[in-house]
Each structure stands twice: as structure tokens, then as C-alpha cells.
Short mmCIF file of C-alpha atoms in Angstrom, two decimals:
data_model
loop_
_atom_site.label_atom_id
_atom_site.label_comp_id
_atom_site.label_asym_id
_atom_site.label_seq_id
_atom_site.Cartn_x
_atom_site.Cartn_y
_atom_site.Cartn_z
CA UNK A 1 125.08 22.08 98.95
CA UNK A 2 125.63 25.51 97.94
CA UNK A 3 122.97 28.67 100.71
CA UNK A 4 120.41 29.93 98.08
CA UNK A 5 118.26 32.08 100.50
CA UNK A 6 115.73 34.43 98.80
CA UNK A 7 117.31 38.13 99.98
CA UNK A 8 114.49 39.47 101.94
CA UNK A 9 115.02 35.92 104.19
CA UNK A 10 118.52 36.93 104.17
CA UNK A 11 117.73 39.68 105.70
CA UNK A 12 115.71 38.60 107.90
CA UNK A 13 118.16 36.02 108.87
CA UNK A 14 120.24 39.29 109.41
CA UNK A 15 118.09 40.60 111.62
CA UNK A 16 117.54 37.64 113.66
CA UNK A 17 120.91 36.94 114.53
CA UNK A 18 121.10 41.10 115.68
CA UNK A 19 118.47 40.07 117.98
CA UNK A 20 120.36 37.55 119.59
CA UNK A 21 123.16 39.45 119.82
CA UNK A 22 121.46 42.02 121.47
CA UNK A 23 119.42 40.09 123.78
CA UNK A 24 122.22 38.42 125.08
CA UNK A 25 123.82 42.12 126.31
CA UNK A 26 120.56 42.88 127.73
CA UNK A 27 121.27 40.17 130.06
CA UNK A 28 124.75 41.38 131.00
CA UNK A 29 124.00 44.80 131.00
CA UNK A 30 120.96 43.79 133.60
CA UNK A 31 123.97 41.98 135.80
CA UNK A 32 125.08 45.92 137.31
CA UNK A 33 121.39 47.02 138.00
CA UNK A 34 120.99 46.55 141.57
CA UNK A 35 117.07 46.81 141.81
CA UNK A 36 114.17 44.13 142.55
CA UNK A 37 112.83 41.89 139.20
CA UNK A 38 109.76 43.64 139.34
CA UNK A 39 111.34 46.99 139.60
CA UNK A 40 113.97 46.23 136.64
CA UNK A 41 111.00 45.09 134.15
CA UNK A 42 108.65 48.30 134.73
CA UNK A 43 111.57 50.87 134.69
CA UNK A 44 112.81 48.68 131.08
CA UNK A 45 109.70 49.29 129.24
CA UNK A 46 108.66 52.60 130.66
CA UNK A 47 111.96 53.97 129.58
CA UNK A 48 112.06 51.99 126.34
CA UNK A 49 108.49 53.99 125.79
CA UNK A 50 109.84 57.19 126.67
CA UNK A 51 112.75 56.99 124.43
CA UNK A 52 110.19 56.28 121.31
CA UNK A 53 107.47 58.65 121.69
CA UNK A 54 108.67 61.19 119.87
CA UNK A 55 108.94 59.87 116.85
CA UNK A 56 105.51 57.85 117.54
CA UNK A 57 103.98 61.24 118.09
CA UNK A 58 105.81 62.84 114.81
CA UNK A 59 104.70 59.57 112.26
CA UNK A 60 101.38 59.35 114.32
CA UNK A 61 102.31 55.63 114.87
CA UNK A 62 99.94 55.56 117.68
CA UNK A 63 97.25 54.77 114.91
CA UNK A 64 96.22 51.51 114.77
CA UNK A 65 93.72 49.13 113.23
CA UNK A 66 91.17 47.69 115.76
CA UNK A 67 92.45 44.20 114.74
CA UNK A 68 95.72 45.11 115.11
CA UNK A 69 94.71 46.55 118.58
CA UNK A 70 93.52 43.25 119.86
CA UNK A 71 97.09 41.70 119.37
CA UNK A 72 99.10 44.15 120.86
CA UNK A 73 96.83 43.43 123.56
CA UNK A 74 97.22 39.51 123.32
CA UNK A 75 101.28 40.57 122.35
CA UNK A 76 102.24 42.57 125.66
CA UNK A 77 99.89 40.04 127.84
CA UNK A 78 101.63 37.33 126.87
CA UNK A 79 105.13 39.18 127.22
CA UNK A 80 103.91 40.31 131.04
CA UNK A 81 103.13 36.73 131.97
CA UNK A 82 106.24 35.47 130.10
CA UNK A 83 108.25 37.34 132.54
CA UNK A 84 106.54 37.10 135.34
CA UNK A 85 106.61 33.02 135.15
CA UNK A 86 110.72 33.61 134.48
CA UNK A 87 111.39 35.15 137.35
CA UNK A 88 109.55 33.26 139.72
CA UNK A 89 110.97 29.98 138.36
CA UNK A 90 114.51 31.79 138.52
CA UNK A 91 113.33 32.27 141.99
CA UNK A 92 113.11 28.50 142.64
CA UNK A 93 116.22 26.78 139.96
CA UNK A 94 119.65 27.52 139.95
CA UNK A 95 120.43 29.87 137.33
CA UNK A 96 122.19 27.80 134.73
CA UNK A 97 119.42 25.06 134.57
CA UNK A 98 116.79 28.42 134.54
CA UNK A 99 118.52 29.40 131.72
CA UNK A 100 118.76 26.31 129.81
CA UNK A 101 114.92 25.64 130.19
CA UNK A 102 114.28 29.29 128.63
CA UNK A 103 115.75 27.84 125.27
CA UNK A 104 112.68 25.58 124.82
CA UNK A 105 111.08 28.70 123.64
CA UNK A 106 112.23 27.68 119.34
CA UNK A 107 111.28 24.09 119.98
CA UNK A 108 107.43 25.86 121.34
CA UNK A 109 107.94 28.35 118.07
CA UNK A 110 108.13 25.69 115.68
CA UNK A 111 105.28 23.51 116.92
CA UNK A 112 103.19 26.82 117.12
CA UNK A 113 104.20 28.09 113.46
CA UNK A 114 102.90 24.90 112.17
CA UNK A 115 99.59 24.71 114.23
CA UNK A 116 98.65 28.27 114.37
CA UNK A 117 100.40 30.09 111.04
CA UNK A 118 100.33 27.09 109.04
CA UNK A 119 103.82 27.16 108.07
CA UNK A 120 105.15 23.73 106.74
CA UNK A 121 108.65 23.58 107.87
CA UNK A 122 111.55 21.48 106.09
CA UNK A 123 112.68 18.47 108.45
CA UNK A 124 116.08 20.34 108.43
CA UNK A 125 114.56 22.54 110.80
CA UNK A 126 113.15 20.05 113.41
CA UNK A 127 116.13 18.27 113.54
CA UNK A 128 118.17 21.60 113.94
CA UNK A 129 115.66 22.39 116.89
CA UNK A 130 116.09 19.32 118.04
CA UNK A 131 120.26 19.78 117.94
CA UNK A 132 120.19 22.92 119.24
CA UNK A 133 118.03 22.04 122.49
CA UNK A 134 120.64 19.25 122.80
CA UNK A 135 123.44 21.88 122.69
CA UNK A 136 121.76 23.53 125.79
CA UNK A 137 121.22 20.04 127.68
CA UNK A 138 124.92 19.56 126.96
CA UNK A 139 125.88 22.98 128.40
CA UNK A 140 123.80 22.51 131.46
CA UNK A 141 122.09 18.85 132.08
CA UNK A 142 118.86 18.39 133.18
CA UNK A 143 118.90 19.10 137.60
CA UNK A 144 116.53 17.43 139.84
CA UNK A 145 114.48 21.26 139.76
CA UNK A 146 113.50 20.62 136.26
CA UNK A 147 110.58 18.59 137.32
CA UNK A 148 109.21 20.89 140.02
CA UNK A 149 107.64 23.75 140.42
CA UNK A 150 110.54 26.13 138.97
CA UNK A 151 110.95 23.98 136.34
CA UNK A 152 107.32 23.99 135.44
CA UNK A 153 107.12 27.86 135.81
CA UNK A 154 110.04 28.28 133.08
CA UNK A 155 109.01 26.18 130.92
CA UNK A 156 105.16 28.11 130.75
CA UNK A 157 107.34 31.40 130.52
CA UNK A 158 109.31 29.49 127.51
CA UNK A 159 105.89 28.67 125.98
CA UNK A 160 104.44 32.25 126.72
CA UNK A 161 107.80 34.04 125.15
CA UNK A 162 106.95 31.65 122.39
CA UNK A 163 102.96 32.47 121.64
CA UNK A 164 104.54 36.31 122.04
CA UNK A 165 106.52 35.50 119.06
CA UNK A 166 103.89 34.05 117.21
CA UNK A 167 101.42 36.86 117.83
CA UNK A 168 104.26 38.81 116.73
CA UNK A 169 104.42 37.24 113.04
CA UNK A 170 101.27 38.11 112.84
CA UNK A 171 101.44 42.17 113.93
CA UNK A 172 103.81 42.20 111.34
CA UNK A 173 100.84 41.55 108.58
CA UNK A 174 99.11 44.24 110.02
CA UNK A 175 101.11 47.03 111.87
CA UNK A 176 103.86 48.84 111.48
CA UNK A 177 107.35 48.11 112.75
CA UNK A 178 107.41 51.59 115.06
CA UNK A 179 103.58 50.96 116.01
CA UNK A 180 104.28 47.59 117.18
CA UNK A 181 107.12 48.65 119.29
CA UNK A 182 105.00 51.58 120.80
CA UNK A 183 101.86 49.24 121.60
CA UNK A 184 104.19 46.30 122.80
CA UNK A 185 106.31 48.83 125.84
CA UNK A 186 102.52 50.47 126.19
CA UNK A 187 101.14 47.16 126.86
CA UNK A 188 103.72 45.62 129.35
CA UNK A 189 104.45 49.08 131.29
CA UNK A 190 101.13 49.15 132.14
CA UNK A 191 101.10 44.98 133.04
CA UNK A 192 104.37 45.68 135.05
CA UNK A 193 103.24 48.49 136.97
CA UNK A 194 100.97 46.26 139.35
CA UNK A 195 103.88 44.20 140.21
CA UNK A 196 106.99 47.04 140.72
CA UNK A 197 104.39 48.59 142.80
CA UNK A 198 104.14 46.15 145.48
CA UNK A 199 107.94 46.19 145.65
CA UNK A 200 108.50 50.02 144.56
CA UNK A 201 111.09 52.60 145.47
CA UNK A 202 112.81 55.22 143.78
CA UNK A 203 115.96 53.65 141.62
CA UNK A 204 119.42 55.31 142.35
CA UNK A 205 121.32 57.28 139.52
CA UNK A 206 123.72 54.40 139.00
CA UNK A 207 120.43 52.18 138.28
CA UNK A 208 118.60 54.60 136.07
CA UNK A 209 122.12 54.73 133.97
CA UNK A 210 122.30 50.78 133.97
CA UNK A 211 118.44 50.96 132.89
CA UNK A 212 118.54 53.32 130.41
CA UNK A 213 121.64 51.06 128.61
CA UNK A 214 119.00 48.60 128.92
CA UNK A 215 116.14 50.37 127.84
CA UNK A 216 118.24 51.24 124.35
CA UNK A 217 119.31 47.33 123.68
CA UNK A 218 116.08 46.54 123.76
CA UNK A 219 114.95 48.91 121.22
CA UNK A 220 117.12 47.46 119.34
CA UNK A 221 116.53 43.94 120.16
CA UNK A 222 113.10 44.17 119.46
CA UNK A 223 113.37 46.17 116.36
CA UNK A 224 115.76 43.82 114.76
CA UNK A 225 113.20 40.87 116.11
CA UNK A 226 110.38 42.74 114.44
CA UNK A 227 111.92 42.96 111.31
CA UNK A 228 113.48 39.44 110.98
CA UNK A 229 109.71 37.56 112.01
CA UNK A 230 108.64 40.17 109.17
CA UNK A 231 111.09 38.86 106.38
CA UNK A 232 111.17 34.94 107.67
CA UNK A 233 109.02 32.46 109.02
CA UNK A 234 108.83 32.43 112.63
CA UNK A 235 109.88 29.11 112.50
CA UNK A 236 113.43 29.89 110.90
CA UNK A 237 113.57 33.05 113.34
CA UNK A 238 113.25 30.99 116.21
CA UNK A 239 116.39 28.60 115.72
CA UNK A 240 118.24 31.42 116.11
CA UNK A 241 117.74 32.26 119.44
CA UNK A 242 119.93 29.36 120.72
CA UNK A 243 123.08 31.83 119.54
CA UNK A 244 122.32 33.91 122.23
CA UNK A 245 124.30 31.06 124.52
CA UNK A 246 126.96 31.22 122.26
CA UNK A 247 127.29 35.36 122.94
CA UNK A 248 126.50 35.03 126.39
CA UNK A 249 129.45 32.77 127.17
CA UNK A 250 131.32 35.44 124.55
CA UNK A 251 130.31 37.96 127.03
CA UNK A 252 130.80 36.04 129.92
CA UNK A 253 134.40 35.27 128.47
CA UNK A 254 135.59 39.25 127.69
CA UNK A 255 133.91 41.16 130.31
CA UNK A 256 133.71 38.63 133.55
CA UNK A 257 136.20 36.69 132.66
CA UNK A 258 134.14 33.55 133.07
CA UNK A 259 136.21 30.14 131.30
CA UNK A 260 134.27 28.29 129.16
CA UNK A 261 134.84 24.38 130.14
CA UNK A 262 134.66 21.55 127.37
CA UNK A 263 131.04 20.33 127.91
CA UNK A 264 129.94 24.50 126.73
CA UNK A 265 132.47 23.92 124.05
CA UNK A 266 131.14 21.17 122.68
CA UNK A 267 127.79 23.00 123.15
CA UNK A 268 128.18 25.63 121.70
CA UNK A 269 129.52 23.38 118.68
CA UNK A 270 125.61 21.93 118.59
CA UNK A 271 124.20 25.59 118.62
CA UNK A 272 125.97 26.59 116.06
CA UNK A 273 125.28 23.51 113.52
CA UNK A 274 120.99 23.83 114.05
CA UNK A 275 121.46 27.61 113.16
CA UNK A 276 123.84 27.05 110.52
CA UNK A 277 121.50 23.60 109.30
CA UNK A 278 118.80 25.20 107.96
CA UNK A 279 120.82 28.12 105.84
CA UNK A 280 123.00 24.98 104.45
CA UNK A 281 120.10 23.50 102.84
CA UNK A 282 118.95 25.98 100.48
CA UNK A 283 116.18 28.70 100.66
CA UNK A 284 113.08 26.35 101.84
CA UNK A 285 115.43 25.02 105.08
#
């Protein structure tokens, strides 16, 4: 059956796949900062605020509708405890199974664009959540952590990173791409700040170099996130953030030389069928 996606989905589609890509060198670039959680969060979003202000000064994109107000509030809350959950769970799992649980975050998207926006998604795209999430569990199976207490605490950051999103969606009815961006680093910088200052020194040059590369893919990240949940349902948007695996064993592969074995390759395989599913069968998928 022949893609007919409307072209501002298309886009969007675009867009969301950017953000994948991106995200997924956030995490690599994040592998050469040598500096506490805590520390590595505040310094991202302080810097990723510092980098935008002047051109939120110049287009006065600090003005904001009081609604719109209340969900960058609700937005950069739910971000803060997102992350905050993530690392103390990556405190407690091995990494690999950490990681796999974060990917639970689409299958918590689509339940919440149907409950909350009222979307009505296709059954093409619960069965390619439901693929890609086995794509994950076939890249890393389920350990005995997954039922603890690091287990438990990923899986609320998966479902916080999730309501994010969803509050997201709805910023973009409201707000403006660039105001969004300034109220979201506003909102956790000033959530983070509690937290690097109980751990808090003074980052080295190398680390404010590796932050700043940070700081700038997640600009980007986030733009391309803001405009893809503005031209698609967040229920589409979110099957695409299982091809961040697929570009972080890319990554892995070129710059750490890291050898994908057959149970990622068959993996990925999964991954890339759900994202590919819902494009396949036409522009309602």
C-alpha cells in the first residue's frame, strides 16, 4: 500500500525522527562529561537558556498567556521529576536494562494521547508500539531489577517523560515554538538547581566544553521535538523514539567501536518495522 501522509505530518514525521537522532548524541556526547548527574542536568539547561536568550529578549518570547504559563509550569515539573526518577533508577539497574525500560515512554504516549487529547489512533499504531517495545526486550531481556525498586523508578520516569510530552502537544496550541523552549530550560534550571546544589562544584574547562556540545543538541533536540508534536499527533511522534536505539548502537558502532551482536540485530529489525508501520499504511496510520 502506497505512504499518502498529509505534508505538514510529513514534516512532522521529519522532525521527529531529527529528534531522535539528536537525542541519541546527547547521550554520547554526555559519555566525556566527567561531572555528578545532578551537576550535568543543571549546567544542560542553564546553558541551553543562556544560549537562547537573546533572541527571546529580541522577539519578546518571554510573553506568555497565563494558560500557557500554567503548562510550562506542569511541562518543566514533569521534565525535573522525569530525570530525577532516571537517574536514581540508573543508580540501582544495570545500564542496558535502565535503558530498555526508558523506551516504555511511546507505549505511556499512546495510552495518554487517547485518554487525555482524545486522539483515536489506527490499530497500526498499537501494534507498532507494541513491536517496537518488543524490539527493546529483544535487545536487552527483562533482568531480575526490573521488578524492584530501580525498575519501578524508570518506569515512573518513562511515564513522567511521557505526560511531558503530552503537556507538550498541548503548549504547542498555545505558545510559541521559541517561548516554549525558553519557559521549558527556565522551568527545569530552576527545578535542578536544588539538586546540583547539594552535590555542587565548579565544572572544569574540559566539562563546560563537553556541556556546552550538549547544551546545543538539545536545542536542537527539543526544537525539532517541538515542531514534530506540533505537525503530528503525539501518538505518531512517540513511535519514533524507539529509533533512537537504532542510532545509539550507530554511535556506539563508529565512535566506540562497540559490535552489535545478533539479538540487537534482530532488534533493531523490530524498531525499525513499528516506525516504518504506521507511514506504510497511509496518512491516518
Amino acid at each position: 500500500m502506497s505512504v499518502d501522509v498529509r505534508p505538514d505530518v510529513k514534516l512532522g514525521i521529519r522532525f521527529a525522527v531529527a529528534a531522535s537522532i539528536t537525542t541519541a548524541l546527547i547521550h554520547a556526547a554526555m559519555r566525556w562529561v566527567e561531572l555528578e548527574p545532578f551537576l550535568i542536568a543543571f549546567w544542560r539547561n542553564a546553558l541551553c537558556l543562556l544560549l537562547i536568550l537573546p533572541v527571546v529578549i529580541v522577539k519578546e518570547a518571554w510573553r506568555s498567556r497565563p494558560d500557557a504559563l500554567l503548562r510550562h509550569g506542569f511541562r518543566g515539573l514533569a521534565n525535573a521529576g522525569a530525570m530525577v526518577t532516571l537517574i536514581m533508577g540508573l543508580d540501582r539497574l544495570p545500564f542496558a536494562e535502565a535503558t530498555a525500560l526508558t523506551f516504555a515512554t511511546p507505549v505511556f504516549m499512546l495510552f495518554g494521547s487517547v485518554m487525555f487529547l482524545r486522539e483515536r489512533p489506527r490499530p497500526i499504531r498499537w501494534a507498532s508500539a507494541l513491536i517496537g517495545l518488543a524490539g527493546v526486550l529483544v535487545v536487552s531481556p527483562p533482568g531480575p531489577g526490573w521488578l524492584g525498586s530501580g525498575g519501578m523508578l524508570i518506569l515512573i520516569s518513562a511515564a513522567l517523560f511521557a505526560a511531558a510530552f503530552l503537556i507538550g502537544k498541548t503548549q504547542t496550541w498555545i505558545a510559541g515554538d521559541l517561548s516554549i523552549l525558553f519557559y521549558l530550560y527556565l522551568a527545569l534550571t530552576f527545578f535542578c538547581a536544588p539538586l546540583a546544589a547539594s552535590v555542587w562544584h565548579w565544572p572544569d574547562r574540559s566539562a563546560f566544553f563537553g556541556l556546552g556540545i550538549v547544551a546545543a543538541l538539545s536545542i536542537a533536540a527539543h526544537y525539532a521535538g517541538i515542531v514534530a508534536l506540533r505537525r503530528a499527533e503525539a501518538s505518531l511522534v512517540g513511535l519514533f523514539d524507539y529509533l533512537r536505539l537504532i542510532w545509539a548502537v550507530a554511535i556506539g558502532f563508529l565512535l566506540f567501536r562497540e559490535i552489535p551482536d545478533m539479538m540487537t540485530v534482530v532488534g533493531i529489525g523490530l524498531i525499525a518495522a513499528a516506525a516504518i508501520g504506521p507511514l506504510a499504511a497511509g496518512r491516518k496510520g
